[in-house]
CSV table of C-alpha atoms and ligand atoms in Angstrom, one decimal:
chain,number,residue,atom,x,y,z
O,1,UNK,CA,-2.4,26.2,28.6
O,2,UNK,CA,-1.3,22.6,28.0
O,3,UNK,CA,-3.7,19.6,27.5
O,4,UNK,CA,-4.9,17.6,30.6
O,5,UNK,CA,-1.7,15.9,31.5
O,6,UNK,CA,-2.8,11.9,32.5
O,7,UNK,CA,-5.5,12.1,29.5
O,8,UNK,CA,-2.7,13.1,27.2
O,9,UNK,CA,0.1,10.8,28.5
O,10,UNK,CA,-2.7,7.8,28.5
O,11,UNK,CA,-3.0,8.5,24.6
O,12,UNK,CA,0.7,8.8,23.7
O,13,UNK,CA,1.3,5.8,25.6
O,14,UNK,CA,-1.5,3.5,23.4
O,15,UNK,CA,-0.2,4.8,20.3
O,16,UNK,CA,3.2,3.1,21.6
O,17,UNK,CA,4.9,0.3,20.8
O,18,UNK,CA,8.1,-0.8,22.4
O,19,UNK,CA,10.4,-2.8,21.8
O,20,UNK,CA,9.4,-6.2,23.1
O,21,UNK,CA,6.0,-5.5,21.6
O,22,UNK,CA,7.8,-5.2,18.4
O,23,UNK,CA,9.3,-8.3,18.5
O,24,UNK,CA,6.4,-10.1,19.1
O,25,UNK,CA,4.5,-8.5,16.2
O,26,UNK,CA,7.5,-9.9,13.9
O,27,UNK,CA,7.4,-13.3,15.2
O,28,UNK,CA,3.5,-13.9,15.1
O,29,UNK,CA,3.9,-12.5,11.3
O,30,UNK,CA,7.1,-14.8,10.4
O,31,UNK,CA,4.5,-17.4,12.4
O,32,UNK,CA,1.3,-16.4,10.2
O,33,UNK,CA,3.8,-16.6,7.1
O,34,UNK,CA,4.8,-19.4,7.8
O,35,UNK,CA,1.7,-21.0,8.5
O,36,UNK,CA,0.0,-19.4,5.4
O,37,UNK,CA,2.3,-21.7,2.6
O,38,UNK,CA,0.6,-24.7,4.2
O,39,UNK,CA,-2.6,-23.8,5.8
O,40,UNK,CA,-3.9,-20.5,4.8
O,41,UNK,CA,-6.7,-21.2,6.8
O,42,UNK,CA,-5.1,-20.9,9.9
O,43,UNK,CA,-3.2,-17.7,8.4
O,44,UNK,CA,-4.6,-13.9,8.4
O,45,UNK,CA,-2.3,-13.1,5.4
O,46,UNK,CA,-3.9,-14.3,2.5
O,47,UNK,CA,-0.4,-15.2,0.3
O,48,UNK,CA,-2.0,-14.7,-3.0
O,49,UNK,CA,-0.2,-16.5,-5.9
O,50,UNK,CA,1.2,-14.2,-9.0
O,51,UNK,CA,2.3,-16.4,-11.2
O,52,UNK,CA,5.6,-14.9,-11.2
O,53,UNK,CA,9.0,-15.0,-10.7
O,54,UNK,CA,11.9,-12.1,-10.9
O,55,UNK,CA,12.4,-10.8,-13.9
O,56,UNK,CA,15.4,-12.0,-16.1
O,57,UNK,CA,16.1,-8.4,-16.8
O,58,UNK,CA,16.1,-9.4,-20.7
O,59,UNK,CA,12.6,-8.4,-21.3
O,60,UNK,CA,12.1,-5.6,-23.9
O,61,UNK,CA,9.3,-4.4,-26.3
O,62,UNK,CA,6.5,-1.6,-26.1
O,63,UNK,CA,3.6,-2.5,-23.7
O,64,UNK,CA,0.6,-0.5,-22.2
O,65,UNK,CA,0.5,-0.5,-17.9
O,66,UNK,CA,-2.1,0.4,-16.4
O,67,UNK,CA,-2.3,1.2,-13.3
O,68,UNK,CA,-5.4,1.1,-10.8
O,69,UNK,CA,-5.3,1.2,-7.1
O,70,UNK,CA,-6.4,4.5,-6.0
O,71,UNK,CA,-8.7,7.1,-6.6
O,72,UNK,CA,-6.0,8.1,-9.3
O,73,UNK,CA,-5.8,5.7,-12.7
O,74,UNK,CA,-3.1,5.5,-14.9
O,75,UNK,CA,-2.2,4.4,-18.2
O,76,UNK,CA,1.1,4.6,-19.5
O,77,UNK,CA,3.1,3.3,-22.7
O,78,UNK,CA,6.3,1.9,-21.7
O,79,UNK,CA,9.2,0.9,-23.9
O,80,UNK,CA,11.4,-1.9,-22.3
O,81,UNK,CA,15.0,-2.2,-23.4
O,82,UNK,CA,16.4,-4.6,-21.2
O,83,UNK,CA,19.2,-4.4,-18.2
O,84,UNK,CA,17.3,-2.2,-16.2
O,85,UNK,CA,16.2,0.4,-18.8
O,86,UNK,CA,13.0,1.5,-19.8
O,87,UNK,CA,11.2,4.9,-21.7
O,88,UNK,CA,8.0,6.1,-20.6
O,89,UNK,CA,6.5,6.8,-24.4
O,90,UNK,CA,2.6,8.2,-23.4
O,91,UNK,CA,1.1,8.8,-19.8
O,92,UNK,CA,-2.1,9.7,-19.3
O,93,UNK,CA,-4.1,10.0,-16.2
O,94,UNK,CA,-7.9,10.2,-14.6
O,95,UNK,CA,-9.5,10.5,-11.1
O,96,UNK,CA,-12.0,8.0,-10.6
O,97,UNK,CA,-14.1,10.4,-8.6
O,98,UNK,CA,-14.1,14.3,-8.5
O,99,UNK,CA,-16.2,15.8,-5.7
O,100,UNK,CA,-19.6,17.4,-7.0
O,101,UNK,CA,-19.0,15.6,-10.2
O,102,UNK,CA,-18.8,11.9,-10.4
O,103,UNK,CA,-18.0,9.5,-8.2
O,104,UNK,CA,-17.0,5.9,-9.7
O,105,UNK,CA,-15.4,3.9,-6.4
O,106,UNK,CA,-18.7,4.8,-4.0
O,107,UNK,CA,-21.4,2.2,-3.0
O,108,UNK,CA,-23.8,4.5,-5.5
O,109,UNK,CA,-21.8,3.7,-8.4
O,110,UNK,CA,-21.9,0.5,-11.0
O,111,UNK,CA,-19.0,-1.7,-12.5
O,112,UNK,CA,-19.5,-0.6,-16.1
O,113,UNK,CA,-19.4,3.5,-15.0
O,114,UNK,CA,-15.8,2.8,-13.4
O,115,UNK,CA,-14.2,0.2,-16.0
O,116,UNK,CA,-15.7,2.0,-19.1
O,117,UNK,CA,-13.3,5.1,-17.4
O,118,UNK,CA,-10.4,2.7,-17.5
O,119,UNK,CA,-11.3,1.9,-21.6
O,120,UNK,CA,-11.1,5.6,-22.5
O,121,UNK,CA,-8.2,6.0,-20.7
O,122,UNK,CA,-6.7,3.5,-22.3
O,123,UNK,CA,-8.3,4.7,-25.8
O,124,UNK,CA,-6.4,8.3,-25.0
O,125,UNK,CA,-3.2,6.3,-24.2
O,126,UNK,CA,-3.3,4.6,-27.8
O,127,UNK,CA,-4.8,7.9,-29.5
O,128,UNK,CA,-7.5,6.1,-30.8
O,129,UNK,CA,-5.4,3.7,-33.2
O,130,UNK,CA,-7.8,0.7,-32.9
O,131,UNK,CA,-5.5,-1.3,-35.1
O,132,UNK,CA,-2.5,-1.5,-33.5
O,133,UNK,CA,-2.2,-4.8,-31.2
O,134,UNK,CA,-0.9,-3.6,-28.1
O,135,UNK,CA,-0.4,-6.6,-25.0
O,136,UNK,CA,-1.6,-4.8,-21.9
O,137,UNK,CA,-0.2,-5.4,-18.3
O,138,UNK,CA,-3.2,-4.3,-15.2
O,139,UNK,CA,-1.5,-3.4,-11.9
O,140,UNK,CA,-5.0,-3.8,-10.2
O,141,UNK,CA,-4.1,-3.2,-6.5
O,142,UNK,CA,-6.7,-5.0,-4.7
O,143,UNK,CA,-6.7,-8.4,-3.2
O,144,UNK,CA,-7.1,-11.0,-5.7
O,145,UNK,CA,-7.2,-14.7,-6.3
O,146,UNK,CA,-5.2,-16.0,-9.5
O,147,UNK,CA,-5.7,-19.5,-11.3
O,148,UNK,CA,-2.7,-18.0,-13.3
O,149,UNK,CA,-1.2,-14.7,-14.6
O,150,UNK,CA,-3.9,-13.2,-16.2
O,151,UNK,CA,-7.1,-14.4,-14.5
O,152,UNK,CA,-7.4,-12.2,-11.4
O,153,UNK,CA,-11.0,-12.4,-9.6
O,154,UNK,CA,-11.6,-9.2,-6.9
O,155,UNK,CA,-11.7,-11.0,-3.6
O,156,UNK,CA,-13.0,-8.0,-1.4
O,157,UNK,CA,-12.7,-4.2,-1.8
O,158,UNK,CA,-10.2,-2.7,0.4
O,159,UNK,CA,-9.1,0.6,0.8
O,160,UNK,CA,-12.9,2.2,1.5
O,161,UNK,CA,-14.0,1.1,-2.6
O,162,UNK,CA,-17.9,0.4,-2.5
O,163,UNK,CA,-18.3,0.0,-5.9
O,164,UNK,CA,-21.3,-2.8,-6.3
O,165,UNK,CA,-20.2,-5.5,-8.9
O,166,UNK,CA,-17.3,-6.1,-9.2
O,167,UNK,CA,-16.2,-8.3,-6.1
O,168,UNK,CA,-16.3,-11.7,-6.6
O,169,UNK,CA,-15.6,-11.1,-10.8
O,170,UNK,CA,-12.7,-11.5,-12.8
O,171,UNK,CA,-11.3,-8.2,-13.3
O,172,UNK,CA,-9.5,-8.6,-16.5
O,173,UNK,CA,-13.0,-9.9,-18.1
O,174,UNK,CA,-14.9,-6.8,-17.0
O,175,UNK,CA,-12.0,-4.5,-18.5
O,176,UNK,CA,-12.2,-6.5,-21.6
O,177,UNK,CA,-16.1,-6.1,-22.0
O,178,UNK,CA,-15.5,-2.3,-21.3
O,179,UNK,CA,-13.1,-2.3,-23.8
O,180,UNK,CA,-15.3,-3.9,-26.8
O,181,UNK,CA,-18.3,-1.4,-25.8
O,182,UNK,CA,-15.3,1.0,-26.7
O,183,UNK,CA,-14.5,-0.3,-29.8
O,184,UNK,CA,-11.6,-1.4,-29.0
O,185,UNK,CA,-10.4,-5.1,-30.0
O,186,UNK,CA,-6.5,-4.6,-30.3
O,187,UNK,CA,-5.6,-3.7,-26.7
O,188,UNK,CA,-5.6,-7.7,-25.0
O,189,UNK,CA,-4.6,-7.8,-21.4
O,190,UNK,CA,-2.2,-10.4,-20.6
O,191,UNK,CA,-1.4,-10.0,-16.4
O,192,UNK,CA,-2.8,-8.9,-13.3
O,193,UNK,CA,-0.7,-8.0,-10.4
O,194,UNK,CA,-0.4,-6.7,-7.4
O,195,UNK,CA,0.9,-3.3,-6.9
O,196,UNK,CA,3.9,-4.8,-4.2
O,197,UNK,CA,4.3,-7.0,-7.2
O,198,UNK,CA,4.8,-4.5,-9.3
O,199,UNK,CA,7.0,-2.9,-6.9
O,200,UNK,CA,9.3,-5.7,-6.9
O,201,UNK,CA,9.1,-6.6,-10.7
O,202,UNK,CA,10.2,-3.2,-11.0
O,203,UNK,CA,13.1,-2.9,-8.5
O,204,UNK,CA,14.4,-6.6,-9.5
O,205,UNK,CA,14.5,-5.2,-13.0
O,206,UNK,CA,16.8,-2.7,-12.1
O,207,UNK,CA,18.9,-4.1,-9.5
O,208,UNK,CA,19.5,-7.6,-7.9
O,209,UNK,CA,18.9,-8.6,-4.9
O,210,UNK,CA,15.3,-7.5,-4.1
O,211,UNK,CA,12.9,-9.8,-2.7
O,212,UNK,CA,10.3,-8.1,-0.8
O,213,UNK,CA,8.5,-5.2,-2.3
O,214,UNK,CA,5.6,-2.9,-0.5
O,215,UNK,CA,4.2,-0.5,-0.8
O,216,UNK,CA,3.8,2.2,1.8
O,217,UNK,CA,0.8,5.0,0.9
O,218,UNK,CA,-2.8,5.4,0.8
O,219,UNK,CA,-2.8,1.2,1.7
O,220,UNK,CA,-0.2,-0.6,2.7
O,221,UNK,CA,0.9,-4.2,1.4
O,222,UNK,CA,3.8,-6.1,1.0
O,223,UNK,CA,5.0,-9.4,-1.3
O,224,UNK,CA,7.9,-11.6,-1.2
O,225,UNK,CA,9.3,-13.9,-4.0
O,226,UNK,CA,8.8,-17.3,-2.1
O,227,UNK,CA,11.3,-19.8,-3.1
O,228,UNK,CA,10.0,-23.0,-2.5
O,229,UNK,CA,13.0,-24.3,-1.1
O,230,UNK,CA,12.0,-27.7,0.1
O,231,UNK,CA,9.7,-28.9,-2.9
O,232,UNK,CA,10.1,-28.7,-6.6
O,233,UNK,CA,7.8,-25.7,-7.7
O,234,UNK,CA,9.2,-22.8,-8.9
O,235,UNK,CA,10.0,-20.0,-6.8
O,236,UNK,CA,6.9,-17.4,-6.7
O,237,UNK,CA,6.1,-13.9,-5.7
O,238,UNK,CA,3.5,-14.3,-3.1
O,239,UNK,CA,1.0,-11.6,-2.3
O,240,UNK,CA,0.6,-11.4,1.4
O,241,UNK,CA,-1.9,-8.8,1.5
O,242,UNK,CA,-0.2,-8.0,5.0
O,243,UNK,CA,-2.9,-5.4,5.6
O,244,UNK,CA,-4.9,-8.0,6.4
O,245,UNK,CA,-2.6,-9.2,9.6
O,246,UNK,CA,-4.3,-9.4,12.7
O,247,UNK,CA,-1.9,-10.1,15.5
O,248,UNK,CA,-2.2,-6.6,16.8
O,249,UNK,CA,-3.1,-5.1,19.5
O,250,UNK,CA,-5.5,-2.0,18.3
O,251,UNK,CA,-6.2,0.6,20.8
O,252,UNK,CA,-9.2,1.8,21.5
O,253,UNK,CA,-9.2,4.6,18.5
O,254,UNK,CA,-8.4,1.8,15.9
O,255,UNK,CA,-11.4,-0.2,17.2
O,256,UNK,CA,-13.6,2.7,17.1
O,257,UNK,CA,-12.2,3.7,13.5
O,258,UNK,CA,-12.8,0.3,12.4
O,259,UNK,CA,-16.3,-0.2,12.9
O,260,UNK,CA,-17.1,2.9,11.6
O,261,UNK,CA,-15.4,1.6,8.1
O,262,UNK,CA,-16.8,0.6,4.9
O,263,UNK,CA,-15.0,-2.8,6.5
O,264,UNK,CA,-15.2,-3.7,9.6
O,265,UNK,CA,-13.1,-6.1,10.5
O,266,UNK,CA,-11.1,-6.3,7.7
O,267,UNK,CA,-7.7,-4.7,7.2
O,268,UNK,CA,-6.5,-4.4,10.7
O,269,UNK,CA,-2.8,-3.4,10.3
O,270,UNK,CA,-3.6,-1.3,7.1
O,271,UNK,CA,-5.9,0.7,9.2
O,272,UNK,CA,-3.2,1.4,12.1
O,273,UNK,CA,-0.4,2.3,9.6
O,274,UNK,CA,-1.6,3.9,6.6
O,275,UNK,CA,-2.0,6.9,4.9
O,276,UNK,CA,-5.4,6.5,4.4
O,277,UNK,CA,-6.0,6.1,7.9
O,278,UNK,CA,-3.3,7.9,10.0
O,279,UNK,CA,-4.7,11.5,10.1
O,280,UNK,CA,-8.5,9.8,11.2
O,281,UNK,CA,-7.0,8.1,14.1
O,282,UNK,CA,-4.7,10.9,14.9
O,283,UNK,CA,-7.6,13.3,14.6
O,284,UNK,CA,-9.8,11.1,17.1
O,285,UNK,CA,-7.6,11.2,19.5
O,286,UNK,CA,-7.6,15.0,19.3
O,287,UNK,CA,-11.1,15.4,19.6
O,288,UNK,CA,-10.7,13.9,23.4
O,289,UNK,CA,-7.9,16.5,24.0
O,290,UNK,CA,-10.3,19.2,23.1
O,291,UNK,CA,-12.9,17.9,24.7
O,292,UNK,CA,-15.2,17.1,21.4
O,293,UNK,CA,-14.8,13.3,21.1
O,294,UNK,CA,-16.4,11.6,18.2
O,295,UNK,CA,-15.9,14.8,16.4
O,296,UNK,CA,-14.5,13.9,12.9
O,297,UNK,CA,-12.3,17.0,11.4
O,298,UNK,CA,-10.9,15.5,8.7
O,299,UNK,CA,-7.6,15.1,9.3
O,300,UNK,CA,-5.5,13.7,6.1
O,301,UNK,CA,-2.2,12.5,5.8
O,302,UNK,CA,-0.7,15.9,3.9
O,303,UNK,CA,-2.0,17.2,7.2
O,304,UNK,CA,0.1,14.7,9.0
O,305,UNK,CA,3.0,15.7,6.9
O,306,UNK,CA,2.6,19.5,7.6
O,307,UNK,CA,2.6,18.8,11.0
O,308,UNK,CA,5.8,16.9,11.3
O,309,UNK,CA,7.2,19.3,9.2
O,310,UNK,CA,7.0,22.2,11.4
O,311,UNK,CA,10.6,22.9,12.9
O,312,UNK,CA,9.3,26.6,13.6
O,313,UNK,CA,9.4,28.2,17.4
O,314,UNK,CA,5.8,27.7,18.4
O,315,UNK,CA,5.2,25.5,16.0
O,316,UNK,CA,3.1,28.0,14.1
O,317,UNK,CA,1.7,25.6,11.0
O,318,UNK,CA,0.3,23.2,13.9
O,319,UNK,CA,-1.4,25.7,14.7
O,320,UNK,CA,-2.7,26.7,11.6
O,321,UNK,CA,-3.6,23.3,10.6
O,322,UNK,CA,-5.5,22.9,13.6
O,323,UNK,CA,-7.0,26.0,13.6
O,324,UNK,CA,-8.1,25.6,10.1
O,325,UNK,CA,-9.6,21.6,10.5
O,326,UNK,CA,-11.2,21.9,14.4
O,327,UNK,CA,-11.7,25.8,14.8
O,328,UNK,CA,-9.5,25.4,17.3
O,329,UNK,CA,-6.5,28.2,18.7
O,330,UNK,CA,-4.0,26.4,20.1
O,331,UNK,CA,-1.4,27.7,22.5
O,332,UNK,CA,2.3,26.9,22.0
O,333,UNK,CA,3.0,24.7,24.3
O,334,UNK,CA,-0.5,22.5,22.8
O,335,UNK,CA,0.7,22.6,19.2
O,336,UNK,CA,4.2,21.3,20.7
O,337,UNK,CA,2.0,18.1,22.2
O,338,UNK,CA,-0.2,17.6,19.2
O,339,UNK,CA,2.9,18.2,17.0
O,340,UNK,CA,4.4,14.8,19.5
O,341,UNK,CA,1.0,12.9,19.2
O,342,UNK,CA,1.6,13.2,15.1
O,343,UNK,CA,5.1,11.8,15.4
O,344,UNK,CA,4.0,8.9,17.8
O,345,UNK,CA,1.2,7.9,15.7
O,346,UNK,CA,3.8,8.2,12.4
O,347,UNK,CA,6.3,6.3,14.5
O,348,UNK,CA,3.3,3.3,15.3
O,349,UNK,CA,3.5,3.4,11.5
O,350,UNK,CA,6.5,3.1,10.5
O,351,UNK,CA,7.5,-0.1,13.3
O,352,UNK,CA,4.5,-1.8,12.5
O,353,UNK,CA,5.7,-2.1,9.0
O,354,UNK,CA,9.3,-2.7,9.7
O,355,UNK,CA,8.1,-5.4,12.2
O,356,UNK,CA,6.0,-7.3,9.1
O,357,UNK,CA,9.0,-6.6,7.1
O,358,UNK,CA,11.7,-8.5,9.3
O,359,UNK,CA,9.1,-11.3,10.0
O,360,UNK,CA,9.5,-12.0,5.7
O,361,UNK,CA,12.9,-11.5,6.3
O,362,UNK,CA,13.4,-14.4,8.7
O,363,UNK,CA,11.2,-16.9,6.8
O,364,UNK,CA,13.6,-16.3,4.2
O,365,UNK,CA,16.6,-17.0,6.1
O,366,UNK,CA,15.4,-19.9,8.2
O,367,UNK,CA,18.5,-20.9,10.9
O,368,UNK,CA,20.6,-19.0,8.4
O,369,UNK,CA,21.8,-15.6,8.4
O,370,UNK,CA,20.3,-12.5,6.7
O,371,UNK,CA,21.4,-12.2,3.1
O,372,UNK,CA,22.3,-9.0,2.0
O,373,UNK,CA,19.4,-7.4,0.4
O,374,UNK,CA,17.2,-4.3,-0.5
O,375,UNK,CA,13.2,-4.1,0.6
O,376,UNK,CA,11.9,-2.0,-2.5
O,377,UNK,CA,9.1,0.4,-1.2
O,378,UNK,CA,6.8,2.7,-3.5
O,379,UNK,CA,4.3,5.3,-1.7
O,380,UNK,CA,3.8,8.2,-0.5
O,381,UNK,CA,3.7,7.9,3.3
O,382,UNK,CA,7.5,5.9,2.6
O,383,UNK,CA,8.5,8.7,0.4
O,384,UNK,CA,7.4,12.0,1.7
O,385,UNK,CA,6.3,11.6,5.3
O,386,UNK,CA,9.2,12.6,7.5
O,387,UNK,CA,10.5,10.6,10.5
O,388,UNK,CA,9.3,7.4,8.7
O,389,UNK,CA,12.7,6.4,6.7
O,390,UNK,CA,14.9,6.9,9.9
O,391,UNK,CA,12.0,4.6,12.3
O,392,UNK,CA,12.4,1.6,10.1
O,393,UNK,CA,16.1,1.6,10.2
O,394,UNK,CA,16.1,2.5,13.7
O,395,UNK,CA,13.6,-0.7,14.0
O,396,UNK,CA,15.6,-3.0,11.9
O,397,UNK,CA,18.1,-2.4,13.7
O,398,UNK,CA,15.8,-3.1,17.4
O,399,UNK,CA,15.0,-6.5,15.6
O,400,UNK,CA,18.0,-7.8,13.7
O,401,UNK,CA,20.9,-6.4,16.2
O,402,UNK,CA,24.2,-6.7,13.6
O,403,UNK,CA,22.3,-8.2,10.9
O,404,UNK,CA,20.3,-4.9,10.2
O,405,UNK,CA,23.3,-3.9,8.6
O,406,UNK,CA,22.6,-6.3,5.6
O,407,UNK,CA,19.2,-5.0,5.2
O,408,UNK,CA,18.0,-1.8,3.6
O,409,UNK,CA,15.0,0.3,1.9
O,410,UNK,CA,15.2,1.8,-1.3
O,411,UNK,CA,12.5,4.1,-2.9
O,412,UNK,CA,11.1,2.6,-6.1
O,413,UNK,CA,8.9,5.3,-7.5
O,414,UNK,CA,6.4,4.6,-10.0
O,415,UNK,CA,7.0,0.9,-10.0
O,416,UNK,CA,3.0,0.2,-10.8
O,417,UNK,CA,3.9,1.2,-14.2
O,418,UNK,CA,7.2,-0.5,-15.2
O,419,UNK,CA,6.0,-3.6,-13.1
O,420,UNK,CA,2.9,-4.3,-15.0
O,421,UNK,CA,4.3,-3.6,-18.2
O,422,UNK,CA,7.4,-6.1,-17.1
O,423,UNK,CA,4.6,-8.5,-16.2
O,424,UNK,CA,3.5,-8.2,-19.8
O,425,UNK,CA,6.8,-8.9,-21.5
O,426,UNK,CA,6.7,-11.7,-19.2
O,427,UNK,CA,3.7,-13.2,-19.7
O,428,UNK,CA,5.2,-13.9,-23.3
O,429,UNK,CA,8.3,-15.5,-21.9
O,430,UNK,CA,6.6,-17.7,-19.9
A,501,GLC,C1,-4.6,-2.5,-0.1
A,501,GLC,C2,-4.9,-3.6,-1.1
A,501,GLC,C3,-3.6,-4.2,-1.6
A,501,GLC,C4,-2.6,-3.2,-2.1
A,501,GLC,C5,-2.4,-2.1,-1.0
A,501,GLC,C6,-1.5,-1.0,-1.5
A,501,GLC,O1,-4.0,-3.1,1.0
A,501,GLC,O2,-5.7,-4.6,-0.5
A,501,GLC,O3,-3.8,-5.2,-2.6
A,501,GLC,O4,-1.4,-3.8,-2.4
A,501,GLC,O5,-3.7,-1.6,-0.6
A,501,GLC,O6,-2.1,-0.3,-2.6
């Protein structure tokens, strides 16, 4: 038994996106880039300042990171000793919600419950020494508008986050109040940044010639460090949220995911390329095959990677998977077509980004040639889902002919933490 052939080919072929399609994508991002520096108005990427440059490499001392962008918070103590090098003294880590228990990031949930979490982690990161003056870098990964490196108010919610009270506020003041109900009046938090900046930070710390930094995992975002080079200010990492960018063209499963989101509207590419998303869309477009559309299975991205990962004859843990989310047995030749619909939509992934990616990369080099130089990416999807590494080379290489040869992506993992305690030791030198 195989799937009904012209419904099946009609879904493979909207999850596609060739080669000319590509190129567009890149050119109305380089376009909204461009157009964001002096009219953000007439921009989807928001370009949100940091306050920041790269970091000298210099920077040394103990700082505490904390790191909140996911359903996972961490707080680390992290020694800096310059040139790259850096020792990660305490880490300590909390879920923001646990199913059946508590639940701190849904719409039923208050601002105090969810940064009162973030103060006792920080307490069991310190051990309870309230003396102790510690300076305190927040990789808060949400978008957010600075009026400079430590005042950092929540914009909107991304990433399906509900929690009432805290859009609109300055993020850093509502940590600080949590802190003093805590006790605590030695921890002061000196910079908020974006996780990409973080990503960045981290990777320029290490090794030069780093300039865009994303991240590739539950959300997906990328920053650049612009350099101003026709005016006098200073050259700054920007904050794109590029999750935002809107010059797509969804298909009909991305429009239907979107307005059932927390959302709608918002987010467009983030919601076609990441791993928050890609096992919902993949798993709608099941449901037609099996003839139960709007049926949600639940789908997740670990799913996704399963999939993909299943060289076997028969593809056996297809099958499983299905079987186990949809009830469904499929027959061989099925699992080998849903095993292809995974890959196409991973594939979507994986070009969309690489086509936001080269858009920076042109900004940057103008009428000029591509300068040699490494796109630092943190996540999960970038890390662990297979046949994503090898589609954004073979991408670059679609968009930049020769010139993809000057380009390439490393993995920085963990750069939340090291980035926002670099952002502390910089908020000193600055
Ligand atoms: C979402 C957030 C963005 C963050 C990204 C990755 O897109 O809006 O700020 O960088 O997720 O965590």
């Amino acid at each position: 038994m195989a799937f009904d052939k012209n419904l099946y080919d009609s879904i493979i072929k909207e999850f596609t996106v060739d080669k000319e399609q590509l190129q567009m994508i890149a050119a109305d991002f380089r376009y909204d880039l461009k157009k964001g520096l002096v009219d953000p108005d007439e921009s989807s990427l928001r370009m949100l300042k940091s306050y920041l440059g790269l970091p000298s490499g210099k920077e040394k001392g103990e700082y505490l990171a904390l790191d909140f962008g996911g359903t996972n918070v961490r707080v680390l103590l992290i020694r800096l000793e310059g040139e790259g090098k850096f020792e990660v003294l305490k880490k300590v880590a909390k879920p923001l919600k646990v199913e059946g228990e508590y639940d701190y990031i849904g719409a039923d949930s208050t601002a105090e419950q969810m940064f009162d979490l973030l103060a006792e982690l920080i307490d069991e990161a310190i051990e309870g020494n309230h003396e102790q003056k510690y300076l305190l870098g927040h990789t808060f990964s949400f978008p957010s508008e600075q009026t400079d490196l430590n005042n950092a108010r929540l914009i909107i919610w991304t990433k399906e986050f509900a929690t009432p009270g805290v859009e609109g506020k300055v993020v850093n003041d509502l940590l600080l109040e949590a802190l003093h109900r805590r006790g605590i009046n030695n921890v002061q938090p000196a910079a908020v940044i974006n996780d990409t900046v973080a990503v960045l930070l981290s990777a320029a710390y290490k090794q030069g010639g780093t300039y865009i930094g994303s991240i590739y995992a539950t959300g997906h975002n990328t920053c650049y460090l612009e350099p101003y080079a026709d005016s006098a200010d200073k050259a700054m990492i920007l904050n794109l949220e590029s999750g935002g960018f809107m010059k797509l063209a969804p298909n009909r499963f991305d429009v239907a995911f979107d307005e059932s989101s927390e959302k709608p509207g918002e987010q467009r590419l983030e919601k076609m390329v990441s791993g928050r998303y890609m096992g919902e869309l993949f798993g709608m477009a099941l449901s037609e095959l099996l003839k139960e559309k709007g049926k949600a299975y639940g789908f997740t991205s670990i799913d996704m990677s399963g999939m993909l990962e299943d060289e076997s004859q028969g593809r056996t843990k297809v099958q499983a998977i299905v079987k186990e989310k949809t009830g469904h047995e499929l027959s061989a030749e099925e699992a080998e077509q849903v095993r292809d619909l995974a890959v196409t939509v991973v594939v979507r992934s994986a070009r969309l980004v690489t086509a936001s990616f080269v858009g920076i990369i042109w900004q940057l080099s103008g009428e000029g040639k591509v300068q040699k130089q490494h796109i630092a990416v943190d996540g999960s999807v970038y890390e662990k889902m297979p046949f994503v590494k090898e589609n954004i080379m073979r991408a670059l290489s679609e968009l930049l002919g020769e010139e993809a040869a000057q380009v390439d992506t490393v993995l920085d993992n963990g750069g939340s933490g090291l980035g926002a305690a670099l952002a502390a030791a910089m908020s000193v030198e600055n």
